[in-house]
Amino acid sequence: MQLPTLRPAALAAALLLAAFAAEAATLKAALLSREDDPRLERSRAERAYLGHPTGVPADGLRLALEEGGFELEAVGAKVDLETREVADLAAARAAAQAAEKAGAAVIVAELPADWLLAVADAVKVPVLNIGAADDRLRAADCRARLFHLLPSERMRADALAQGLLQRKWQKVLVLAGSSPADTARLAVVQAAMKRYGLQPVGAVKPFKLSADPRERDLANPLLLTAGAQYDAVWVVDSEGEFARSLPYRTVLPRPVVGDGGLVAVGWHAQFERFGAPQVSRRFAKAAKRPMTGHDWTSWMAGKTLVALAAAQPKGHAAAWAAALPKLNLDGSKGVSMSFRAWDGQLRQTLLLTDGQGVISQAPVEGILHPVNVLDTLGADAPEKLCKAPR
């Protein structure tokens, strides 16, 4: 049987595709996540506190790589993802070193802050942070090769402060837990309130959830919110349990924001603009659960890998590392997103939600910035909080 003869144009195209496939390199990446992550304990995940993860980070990453298949195929590029779970800081460091030795050009990390720093210091390739919101990672403990896709605590606090300012809810009563995480996050909230001219009402009111009958009053919303005039109540509760029960239980009929009531998140499954419903539906179909802000962040990590491989299909580790800070990414939020040169944080809008729907986006209308309005969320360049050269 005689084989069909290709026309010259078709033959040239076939040869070009073959050349692309032959010359393209595979971008190898490794996902490091925490073994037996306490945040994903079954009863906790089922509560689905706003702003907390409810499933493994690999779900979003794999979806993004699957969706990017056509784009990668068009330029003859490939992305190979390896996943590793680690039990402690030492294991995280060892896993990162092993992945780099095996050829990984990018490390994606869903790890606590100290583990993340150990990984960033152990390798010479870029590290994408998708799990730690700590502001110190963008400030005193920043690293030149560390890039943050998860919004920082300061970004979330700024988003809420802008929302309060826009609605002229300027007198704010603050309730805060006593854990180290709450103490650190309280300082961020106070900085955001000062930045946007919000007025704290009296001293911060501490709360404590306890099974001890003698301490029952420390978590009584009526006692905590009595005796003051305020426009809103801002609750700082890293665990989420107290904050969840606070709305509609304050002495004055006022809105609750922070970790309960109105919450600033990177994503919500009820966001209905810029193609977001299609993204949420694809994720829900693949993962069998609603898409959260942490899932969107891991999805964006996958999109970052796809964009990197497509931009440098013949690349090697050095070329990919050089291209990463220059990427412009689309995350179905209506804006082009890029990494800040001064701290490696991904610029992005945030969603203000009560859990039922998305109330608004931040930056809110009317907030201005001399260069990029997205830089009104989080640390701005003139603050120079990150000293690491980039």
mmCIF file of C-alpha atoms in Angstrom:
data_model
loop_
_atom_site.group_PDB
_atom_site.id
_atom_site.type_symbol
_atom_site.label_atom_id
_atom_site.label_comp_id
_atom_site.label_asym_id
_atom_site.label_seq_id
_atom_site.Cartn_x
_atom_site.Cartn_y
_atom_site.Cartn_z
ATOM 1 C CA MET A 1 0.000 0.000 0.000
ATOM 2 C CA GLN A 2 1.337 3.408 -0.948
ATOM 3 C CA LEU A 3 1.584 5.944 1.867
ATOM 4 C CA PRO A 4 -0.024 9.394 1.257
ATOM 5 C CA THR A 5 2.345 12.123 0.130
ATOM 6 C CA LEU A 6 2.457 15.221 2.317
ATOM 7 C CA ARG A 7 2.245 18.632 0.670
ATOM 8 C CA PRO A 8 5.324 20.823 1.155
ATOM 9 C CA ALA A 9 3.587 23.133 3.680
ATOM 10 C CA ALA A 10 2.273 20.197 5.717
ATOM 11 C CA LEU A 11 5.661 18.509 5.555
ATOM 12 C CA ALA A 12 7.365 21.684 6.802
ATOM 13 C CA ALA A 13 4.877 21.962 9.665
ATOM 14 C CA ALA A 14 5.409 18.339 10.634
ATOM 15 C CA LEU A 15 9.165 18.781 10.576
ATOM 16 C CA LEU A 16 8.854 21.939 12.709
ATOM 17 C CA LEU A 17 6.724 20.140 15.308
ATOM 18 C CA ALA A 18 9.190 17.267 15.325
ATOM 19 C CA ALA A 19 12.031 19.720 15.868
ATOM 20 C CA PHE A 20 10.157 21.345 18.757
ATOM 21 C CA ALA A 21 9.533 17.957 20.365
ATOM 22 C CA ALA A 22 13.152 16.954 19.937
ATOM 23 C CA GLU A 23 14.580 20.163 21.371
ATOM 24 C CA ALA A 24 12.079 20.888 24.153
ATOM 25 C CA ALA A 25 13.100 20.163 27.711
ATOM 26 C CA THR A 26 10.869 18.778 30.445
ATOM 27 C CA LEU A 27 10.361 21.109 33.374
ATOM 28 C CA LYS A 28 10.581 18.912 36.438
ATOM 29 C CA ALA A 29 8.898 20.145 39.626
ATOM 30 C CA ALA A 30 8.383 18.693 43.087
ATOM 31 C CA LEU A 31 5.469 19.320 45.436
ATOM 32 C CA LEU A 32 6.350 19.054 49.123
ATOM 33 C CA SER A 33 3.446 18.868 51.561
ATOM 34 C CA ARG A 34 3.021 18.007 55.213
ATOM 35 C CA GLU A 35 2.374 14.412 56.180
ATOM 36 C CA ASP A 36 -0.755 14.062 58.362
ATOM 37 C CA ASP A 37 -1.449 17.790 58.145
ATOM 38 C CA PRO A 38 -3.459 18.646 61.295
ATOM 39 C CA ARG A 39 -5.425 21.267 59.349
ATOM 40 C CA LEU A 40 -6.888 18.458 57.238
ATOM 41 C CA GLU A 41 -8.032 16.285 60.154
ATOM 42 C CA ARG A 42 -11.422 14.999 59.110
ATOM 43 C CA SER A 43 -13.670 16.773 61.616
ATOM 44 C CA ARG A 44 -11.827 20.049 61.051
ATOM 45 C CA ALA A 45 -11.963 19.845 57.258
ATOM 46 C CA GLU A 46 -15.680 19.121 57.443
ATOM 47 C CA ARG A 47 -16.257 22.388 59.322
ATOM 48 C CA ALA A 48 -14.767 24.237 56.326
ATOM 49 C CA TYR A 49 -13.772 27.395 58.190
ATOM 50 C CA LEU A 50 -13.412 30.315 55.769
ATOM 51 C CA GLY A 51 -9.775 30.876 54.876
ATOM 52 C CA HIS A 52 -8.713 27.372 55.932
ATOM 53 C CA PRO A 53 -7.729 24.466 53.631
ATOM 54 C CA THR A 54 -10.129 21.553 53.222
ATOM 55 C CA GLY A 55 -8.101 19.200 51.025
ATOM 56 C CA VAL A 56 -4.681 18.285 49.686
ATOM 57 C CA PRO A 57 -2.736 20.794 47.527
ATOM 58 C CA ALA A 58 -2.073 18.261 44.764
ATOM 59 C CA ASP A 59 -5.703 18.541 43.611
ATOM 60 C CA GLY A 60 -5.353 22.094 42.323
ATOM 61 C CA LEU A 61 -1.903 21.537 40.872
ATOM 62 C CA ARG A 62 -2.930 18.501 38.858
ATOM 63 C CA LEU A 63 -6.002 20.268 37.514
ATOM 64 C CA ALA A 64 -3.914 23.195 36.275
ATOM 65 C CA LEU A 65 -1.391 20.877 34.598
ATOM 66 C CA GLU A 66 -4.203 18.982 32.906
ATOM 67 C CA GLU A 67 -5.805 22.216 31.700
ATOM 68 C CA GLY A 68 -2.444 23.453 30.408
ATOM 69 C CA GLY A 69 -1.842 20.352 28.322
ATOM 70 C CA PHE A 70 -2.908 21.955 25.036
ATOM 71 C CA GLU A 71 -0.725 25.032 25.612
ATOM 72 C CA LEU A 72 2.275 22.860 26.425
ATOM 73 C CA GLU A 73 1.665 20.570 23.451
ATOM 74 C CA ALA A 74 1.494 23.570 21.104
ATOM 75 C CA VAL A 75 5.105 24.488 21.893
ATOM 76 C CA GLY A 76 6.352 20.973 22.503
ATOM 77 C CA ALA A 77 6.932 21.536 26.218
ATOM 78 C CA LYS A 78 6.299 19.236 29.176
ATOM 79 C CA VAL A 79 5.905 19.521 32.934
ATOM 80 C CA ASP A 80 6.668 16.561 35.171
ATOM 81 C CA LEU A 81 5.370 16.829 38.757
ATOM 82 C CA GLU A 82 6.534 14.658 41.641
ATOM 83 C CA THR A 83 4.759 14.775 45.013
ATOM 84 C CA ARG A 84 6.392 14.068 48.365
ATOM 85 C CA GLU A 85 4.973 14.181 51.892
ATOM 86 C CA VAL A 86 7.314 15.094 54.737
ATOM 87 C CA ALA A 87 6.963 14.591 58.482
ATOM 88 C CA ASP A 88 9.161 17.368 59.879
ATOM 89 C CA LEU A 89 11.583 20.175 59.070
ATOM 90 C CA ALA A 90 14.575 17.881 58.544
ATOM 91 C CA ALA A 91 12.582 15.636 56.229
ATOM 92 C CA ALA A 92 11.408 18.669 54.249
ATOM 93 C CA ARG A 93 14.991 19.845 53.783
ATOM 94 C CA ALA A 94 16.166 16.383 52.720
ATOM 95 C CA ALA A 95 13.265 15.948 50.301
ATOM 96 C CA ALA A 96 13.971 19.298 48.661
ATOM 97 C CA GLN A 97 17.649 18.458 48.232
ATOM 98 C CA ALA A 98 16.781 15.052 46.786
ATOM 99 C CA ALA A 99 14.311 16.610 44.358
ATOM 100 C CA GLU A 100 16.861 19.168 43.189
ATOM 101 C CA LYS A 101 19.454 16.436 42.732
ATOM 102 C CA ALA A 102 16.932 14.467 40.654
ATOM 103 C CA GLY A 103 16.528 17.433 38.316
ATOM 104 C CA ALA A 104 13.672 19.480 39.773
ATOM 105 C CA ALA A 105 13.856 23.061 38.481
ATOM 106 C CA VAL A 106 11.094 24.358 40.787
ATOM 107 C CA ILE A 107 9.990 23.324 44.282
ATOM 108 C CA VAL A 108 6.338 23.884 45.221
ATOM 109 C CA ALA A 109 5.901 23.873 49.003
ATOM 110 C CA GLU A 110 2.756 23.614 51.116
ATOM 111 C CA LEU A 111 4.599 23.758 54.436
ATOM 112 C CA PRO A 112 4.749 25.710 57.725
ATOM 113 C CA ALA A 113 6.953 28.805 57.725
ATOM 114 C CA ASP A 114 10.032 27.322 59.423
ATOM 115 C CA TRP A 115 9.948 24.232 57.215
ATOM 116 C CA LEU A 116 9.601 26.454 54.160
ATOM 117 C CA LEU A 117 12.662 28.497 55.126
ATOM 118 C CA ALA A 118 14.672 25.308 55.598
ATOM 119 C CA VAL A 119 13.691 24.217 52.083
ATOM 120 C CA ALA A 120 14.501 27.611 50.544
ATOM 121 C CA ASP A 121 17.945 27.618 52.215
ATOM 122 C CA ALA A 122 18.701 24.044 51.158
ATOM 123 C CA VAL A 123 18.256 24.410 47.384
ATOM 124 C CA LYS A 124 19.335 26.742 44.599
ATOM 125 C CA VAL A 125 16.121 26.558 42.567
ATOM 126 C CA PRO A 126 12.998 28.742 42.961
ATOM 127 C CA VAL A 127 10.529 27.757 45.680
ATOM 128 C CA LEU A 128 6.809 28.514 45.271
ATOM 129 C CA ASN A 129 5.114 29.011 48.635
ATOM 130 C CA ILE A 130 1.460 27.916 48.529
ATOM 131 C CA GLY A 131 0.869 27.224 52.214
ATOM 132 C CA ALA A 132 2.361 29.841 54.567
ATOM 133 C CA ALA A 133 0.707 33.261 54.934
ATOM 134 C CA ASP A 134 3.199 34.550 57.553
ATOM 135 C CA ASP A 135 4.271 38.102 56.799
ATOM 136 C CA ARG A 136 7.786 37.510 58.111
ATOM 137 C CA LEU A 137 8.404 35.368 55.014
ATOM 138 C CA ARG A 138 7.860 38.519 52.938
ATOM 139 C CA ALA A 139 9.838 40.727 55.345
ATOM 140 C CA ALA A 140 12.646 39.903 57.789
ATOM 141 C CA ASP A 141 12.781 36.214 56.781
ATOM 142 C CA CYS A 142 12.390 36.696 53.023
ATOM 143 C CA ARG A 143 14.580 34.791 50.570
ATOM 144 C CA ALA A 144 15.644 35.756 47.060
ATOM 145 C CA ARG A 145 14.432 32.487 45.514
ATOM 146 C CA LEU A 146 11.177 32.321 47.496
ATOM 147 C CA PHE A 147 7.963 33.292 45.682
ATOM 148 C CA HIS A 148 4.547 33.496 47.371
ATOM 149 C CA LEU A 149 1.306 32.605 45.635
ATOM 150 C CA LEU A 150 -0.744 32.464 48.836
ATOM 151 C CA PRO A 151 -1.857 35.956 49.928
ATOM 152 C CA SER A 152 -0.148 37.131 53.096
ATOM 153 C CA GLU A 153 -1.945 37.890 56.351
ATOM 154 C CA ARG A 154 -1.284 41.582 55.750
ATOM 155 C CA MET A 155 -2.931 41.403 52.334
ATOM 156 C CA ARG A 156 -6.042 39.859 53.874
ATOM 157 C CA ALA A 157 -6.096 42.446 56.668
ATOM 158 C CA ASP A 158 -5.658 45.322 54.199
ATOM 159 C CA ALA A 159 -8.514 43.972 52.080
ATOM 160 C CA LEU A 160 -10.865 43.957 55.076
ATOM 161 C CA ALA A 161 -9.695 47.391 56.230
ATOM 162 C CA GLN A 162 -10.436 48.769 52.766
ATOM 163 C CA GLY A 163 -13.886 47.190 52.870
ATOM 164 C CA LEU A 164 -14.637 48.784 56.243
ATOM 165 C CA LEU A 165 -13.332 52.161 55.081
ATOM 166 C CA GLN A 166 -15.463 52.046 51.933
ATOM 167 C CA ARG A 167 -18.601 51.434 54.025
ATOM 168 C CA LYS A 168 -17.556 54.063 56.601
ATOM 169 C CA TRP A 169 -17.497 51.498 59.404
ATOM 170 C CA GLN A 170 -14.514 53.195 61.003
ATOM 171 C CA LYS A 171 -14.942 52.517 64.733
ATOM 172 C CA VAL A 172 -13.809 48.940 65.253
ATOM 173 C CA LEU A 173 -13.927 46.738 68.344
ATOM 174 C CA VAL A 174 -11.180 44.088 68.167
ATOM 175 C CA LEU A 175 -11.446 40.642 69.790
ATOM 176 C CA ALA A 176 -8.384 38.383 69.721
ATOM 177 C CA GLY A 177 -7.327 34.939 70.868
ATOM 178 C CA SER A 178 -4.246 34.315 72.979
ATOM 179 C CA SER A 179 -2.315 31.823 70.839
ATOM 180 C CA PRO A 180 1.075 32.855 69.352
ATOM 181 C CA ALA A 181 -0.503 32.811 65.895
ATOM 182 C CA ASP A 182 -3.275 35.142 67.042
ATOM 183 C CA THR A 183 -0.764 37.486 68.658
ATOM 184 C CA ALA A 184 1.221 37.790 65.423
ATOM 185 C CA ARG A 185 -1.908 38.234 63.320
ATOM 186 C CA LEU A 186 -3.315 40.832 65.725
ATOM 187 C CA ALA A 187 -0.269 43.039 65.074
ATOM 188 C CA VAL A 188 -0.956 42.750 61.332
ATOM 189 C CA VAL A 189 -4.614 43.709 61.838
ATOM 190 C CA GLN A 190 -3.625 46.754 63.900
ATOM 191 C CA ALA A 191 -1.167 47.822 61.187
ATOM 192 C CA ALA A 192 -3.873 47.536 58.518
ATOM 193 C CA MET A 193 -6.329 49.534 60.633
ATOM 194 C CA LYS A 194 -3.723 52.274 61.092
ATOM 195 C CA ARG A 195 -2.885 52.260 57.380
ATOM 196 C CA TYR A 196 -6.501 52.944 56.420
ATOM 197 C CA GLY A 197 -7.436 55.243 59.290
ATOM 198 C CA LEU A 198 -9.747 52.921 61.212
ATOM 199 C CA GLN A 199 -10.261 53.735 64.888
ATOM 200 C CA PRO A 200 -9.888 50.991 67.519
ATOM 201 C CA VAL A 201 -12.583 51.159 70.188
ATOM 202 C CA GLY A 202 -10.891 50.783 73.568
ATOM 203 C CA ALA A 203 -8.369 48.038 74.258
ATOM 204 C CA VAL A 204 -8.277 44.697 72.461
ATOM 205 C CA LYS A 205 -10.714 42.273 74.124
ATOM 206 C CA PRO A 206 -9.130 38.816 74.667
ATOM 207 C CA PHE A 207 -11.281 35.699 74.350
ATOM 208 C CA LYS A 208 -10.613 32.100 75.301
ATOM 209 C CA LEU A 209 -12.469 28.912 74.470
ATOM 210 C CA SER A 210 -12.263 26.598 77.459
ATOM 211 C CA ALA A 211 -14.021 23.562 78.921
ATOM 212 C CA ASP A 212 -13.387 24.947 82.408
ATOM 213 C CA PRO A 213 -16.669 26.350 83.823
ATOM 214 C CA ARG A 214 -14.671 29.058 85.629
ATOM 215 C CA GLU A 215 -13.502 30.421 82.244
ATOM 216 C CA ARG A 216 -16.860 30.290 80.459
ATOM 217 C CA ASP A 217 -17.235 34.069 80.512
ATOM 218 C CA LEU A 218 -14.007 34.502 78.499
ATOM 219 C CA ALA A 219 -15.864 33.327 75.388
ATOM 220 C CA ASN A 220 -19.204 35.026 76.028
ATOM 221 C CA PRO A 221 -19.940 37.344 73.048
ATOM 222 C CA LEU A 222 -22.387 39.449 75.067
ATOM 223 C CA LEU A 223 -19.829 40.198 77.773
ATOM 224 C CA LEU A 224 -17.027 40.775 75.273
ATOM 225 C CA THR A 225 -18.982 43.259 73.151
ATOM 226 C CA ALA A 226 -20.847 45.141 75.911
ATOM 227 C CA GLY A 227 -20.166 48.679 77.111
ATOM 228 C CA ALA A 228 -18.817 50.172 73.876
ATOM 229 C CA GLN A 229 -20.016 51.930 70.730
ATOM 230 C CA TYR A 230 -18.617 50.476 67.495
ATOM 231 C CA ASP A 231 -19.390 50.187 63.788
ATOM 232 C CA ALA A 232 -17.938 46.678 63.387
ATOM 233 C CA VAL A 233 -16.293 43.874 65.354
ATOM 234 C CA TRP A 234 -12.988 42.450 64.045
ATOM 235 C CA VAL A 235 -12.217 38.985 65.398
ATOM 236 C CA VAL A 236 -8.739 37.429 65.238
ATOM 237 C CA ASP A 237 -9.099 33.663 65.661
ATOM 238 C CA SER A 238 -6.593 31.407 63.897
ATOM 239 C CA GLU A 239 -8.470 28.278 64.971
ATOM 240 C CA GLY A 240 -11.785 29.580 63.653
ATOM 241 C CA GLU A 241 -14.174 28.043 66.195
ATOM 242 C CA PHE A 242 -14.967 31.154 68.258
ATOM 243 C CA ALA A 243 -15.086 33.439 65.210
ATOM 244 C CA ARG A 244 -17.586 31.207 63.472
ATOM 245 C CA SER A 245 -20.102 31.576 66.295
ATOM 246 C CA LEU A 246 -19.705 35.339 66.781
ATOM 247 C CA PRO A 247 -21.962 36.881 64.070
ATOM 248 C CA TYR A 248 -25.461 37.814 65.318
ATOM 249 C CA ARG A 249 -24.374 37.366 68.945
ATOM 250 C CA THR A 250 -22.870 40.803 69.650
ATOM 251 C CA VAL A 251 -24.611 43.268 71.969
ATOM 252 C CA LEU A 252 -25.012 45.859 69.211
ATOM 253 C CA PRO A 253 -26.368 44.700 65.828
ATOM 254 C CA ARG A 254 -23.121 45.258 63.986
ATOM 255 C CA PRO A 255 -21.169 43.381 61.279
ATOM 256 C CA VAL A 256 -18.401 40.944 62.236
ATOM 257 C CA VAL A 257 -15.243 40.743 60.096
ATOM 258 C CA GLY A 258 -11.866 39.002 60.275
ATOM 259 C CA ASP A 259 -11.984 35.251 60.825
ATOM 260 C CA GLY A 260 -15.772 35.152 61.013
ATOM 261 C CA GLY A 261 -18.616 37.020 59.353
ATOM 262 C CA LEU A 262 -16.970 38.861 56.442
ATOM 263 C CA VAL A 263 -13.650 37.191 55.581
ATOM 264 C CA ALA A 264 -10.970 38.066 52.997
ATOM 265 C CA VAL A 265 -9.932 35.015 50.943
ATOM 266 C CA GLY A 266 -8.042 34.274 47.774
ATOM 267 C CA TRP A 267 -10.959 32.385 46.231
ATOM 268 C CA HIS A 268 -14.524 31.301 46.866
ATOM 269 C CA ALA A 269 -16.568 28.779 44.913
ATOM 270 C CA GLN A 270 -19.440 31.296 44.592
ATOM 271 C CA PHE A 271 -17.353 33.911 42.768
ATOM 272 C CA GLU A 272 -19.259 34.565 39.539
ATOM 273 C CA ARG A 273 -17.049 36.773 37.336
ATOM 274 C CA PHE A 274 -14.137 36.464 34.892
ATOM 275 C CA GLY A 275 -14.680 32.775 34.140
ATOM 276 C CA ALA A 276 -14.479 31.848 37.829
ATOM 277 C CA PRO A 277 -17.593 29.604 37.809
ATOM 278 C CA GLN A 278 -16.024 27.390 35.152
ATOM 279 C CA VAL A 279 -12.822 27.082 37.199
ATOM 280 C CA SER A 280 -14.770 26.176 40.346
ATOM 281 C CA ARG A 281 -16.895 23.627 38.492
ATOM 282 C CA ARG A 282 -13.872 21.926 36.932
ATOM 283 C CA PHE A 283 -12.209 21.715 40.333
ATOM 284 C CA ALA A 284 -15.333 20.391 42.069
ATOM 285 C CA LYS A 285 -15.711 17.734 39.382
ATOM 286 C CA ALA A 286 -12.098 16.620 39.757
ATOM 287 C CA ALA A 287 -11.683 16.890 43.551
ATOM 288 C CA LYS A 288 -15.274 16.187 44.703
ATOM 289 C CA ARG A 289 -15.330 19.280 46.948
ATOM 290 C CA PRO A 290 -15.717 23.067 46.626
ATOM 291 C CA MET A 291 -12.668 25.085 45.636
ATOM 292 C CA THR A 292 -11.160 27.190 48.455
ATOM 293 C CA GLY A 293 -8.495 29.877 48.530
ATOM 294 C CA HIS A 294 -5.789 27.294 49.232
ATOM 295 C CA ASP A 295 -6.976 25.224 46.266
ATOM 296 C CA TRP A 296 -6.877 28.288 44.020
ATOM 297 C CA THR A 297 -3.314 28.944 45.198
ATOM 298 C CA SER A 298 -2.189 25.417 44.321
ATOM 299 C CA TRP A 299 -4.017 25.732 40.985
ATOM 300 C CA MET A 300 -2.070 28.940 40.365
ATOM 301 C CA ALA A 301 1.167 27.107 41.149
ATOM 302 C CA GLY A 302 0.283 24.662 38.384
ATOM 303 C CA LYS A 303 -0.518 27.526 36.020
ATOM 304 C CA THR A 304 2.838 29.082 36.915
ATOM 305 C CA LEU A 305 4.647 25.883 35.960
ATOM 306 C CA VAL A 306 2.732 25.700 32.667
ATOM 307 C CA ALA A 307 3.463 29.346 31.850
ATOM 308 C CA LEU A 308 7.125 28.868 32.692
ATOM 309 C CA ALA A 309 7.504 25.776 30.527
ATOM 310 C CA ALA A 310 5.595 27.391 27.648
ATOM 311 C CA ALA A 311 7.687 30.585 27.825
ATOM 312 C CA GLN A 312 10.961 28.625 27.834
ATOM 313 C CA PRO A 313 10.232 25.313 26.052
ATOM 314 C CA LYS A 314 13.940 24.732 25.427
ATOM 315 C CA GLY A 315 14.849 25.980 28.854
ATOM 316 C CA HIS A 316 17.078 24.668 31.580
ATOM 317 C CA ALA A 317 17.087 25.424 35.312
ATOM 318 C CA ALA A 318 18.827 28.793 34.971
ATOM 319 C CA ALA A 319 16.529 29.949 32.151
ATOM 320 C CA TRP A 320 13.402 28.951 34.074
ATOM 321 C CA ALA A 321 14.657 30.665 37.230
ATOM 322 C CA ALA A 322 15.315 33.873 35.272
ATOM 323 C CA ALA A 323 11.895 33.781 33.572
ATOM 324 C CA LEU A 324 9.836 33.153 36.720
ATOM 325 C CA PRO A 325 9.884 36.720 38.175
ATOM 326 C CA LYS A 326 8.822 38.145 34.796
ATOM 327 C CA LEU A 327 5.677 36.051 34.312
ATOM 328 C CA ASN A 328 2.241 37.605 33.938
ATOM 329 C CA LEU A 329 -0.476 35.213 35.057
ATOM 330 C CA ASP A 330 -4.229 34.991 34.689
ATOM 331 C CA GLY A 331 -6.119 33.548 37.652
ATOM 332 C CA SER A 332 -9.729 34.263 36.573
ATOM 333 C CA LYS A 333 -9.910 37.303 38.868
ATOM 334 C CA GLY A 334 -10.056 39.937 36.142
ATOM 335 C CA VAL A 335 -6.493 41.243 36.493
ATOM 336 C CA SER A 336 -3.048 40.364 35.218
ATOM 337 C CA MET A 337 -0.968 39.089 38.124
ATOM 338 C CA SER A 338 2.788 39.304 38.570
ATOM 339 C CA PHE A 339 5.362 38.796 41.307
ATOM 340 C CA ARG A 340 6.473 41.834 43.299
ATOM 341 C CA ALA A 341 10.139 42.562 42.768
ATOM 342 C CA TRP A 342 10.732 43.505 46.401
ATOM 343 C CA ASP A 343 9.372 40.433 48.227
ATOM 344 C CA GLY A 344 8.292 37.797 45.692
ATOM 345 C CA GLN A 345 4.582 38.073 46.543
ATOM 346 C CA LEU A 346 2.063 37.454 43.767
ATOM 347 C CA ARG A 347 -0.078 40.531 43.203
ATOM 348 C CA GLN A 348 -3.750 39.601 43.220
ATOM 349 C CA THR A 349 -7.215 40.750 44.109
ATOM 350 C CA LEU A 350 -8.910 39.257 47.181
ATOM 351 C CA LEU A 351 -12.554 38.341 47.672
ATOM 352 C CA LEU A 352 -14.643 39.475 50.635
ATOM 353 C CA THR A 353 -17.157 36.766 51.469
ATOM 354 C CA ASP A 354 -19.576 35.732 54.178
ATOM 355 C CA GLY A 355 -19.401 32.110 53.069
ATOM 356 C CA GLN A 356 -22.639 32.271 51.107
ATOM 357 C CA GLY A 357 -21.454 34.500 48.292
ATOM 358 C CA VAL A 358 -18.817 37.054 47.317
ATOM 359 C CA ILE A 359 -19.738 40.519 48.630
ATOM 360 C CA SER A 360 -16.968 42.460 46.874
ATOM 361 C CA GLN A 361 -13.376 42.409 45.664
ATOM 362 C CA ALA A 362 -10.354 44.235 47.042
ATOM 363 C CA PRO A 363 -8.709 46.573 46.257
ATOM 364 C CA VAL A 364 -12.051 48.347 46.590
ATOM 365 C CA GLU A 365 -13.163 51.109 44.261
ATOM 366 C CA GLY A 366 -11.660 54.464 45.206
ATOM 367 C CA ILE A 367 -8.386 53.131 46.609
ATOM 368 C CA LEU A 368 -5.481 54.620 44.645
ATOM 369 C CA HIS A 369 -1.789 53.806 44.152
ATOM 370 C CA PRO A 370 0.876 55.637 42.102
ATOM 371 C CA VAL A 371 1.952 52.501 40.219
ATOM 372 C CA ASN A 372 -0.279 49.436 40.710
ATOM 373 C CA VAL A 373 -3.425 49.447 42.839
ATOM 374 C CA LEU A 374 -2.845 45.774 43.681
ATOM 375 C CA ASP A 375 0.105 46.958 45.767
ATOM 376 C CA THR A 376 -2.331 48.537 48.242
ATOM 377 C CA LEU A 377 -2.750 44.977 49.576
ATOM 378 C CA GLY A 378 0.290 43.912 51.590
ATOM 379 C CA ALA A 379 3.749 45.408 51.996
ATOM 380 C CA ASP A 380 4.585 48.068 49.410
ATOM 381 C CA ALA A 381 7.999 48.769 47.902
ATOM 382 C CA PRO A 382 8.824 51.941 49.911
ATOM 383 C CA GLU A 383 8.499 50.011 53.174
ATOM 384 C CA LYS A 384 11.595 47.948 52.270
ATOM 385 C CA LEU A 385 10.743 45.145 54.673
ATOM 386 C CA CYS A 386 12.588 42.485 52.654
ATOM 387 C CA LYS A 387 16.361 42.960 52.558
ATOM 388 C CA ALA A 388 17.222 39.966 50.387
ATOM 389 C CA PRO A 389 18.659 41.062 47.007
ATOM 390 C CA ARG A 390 16.579 39.987 43.990
#
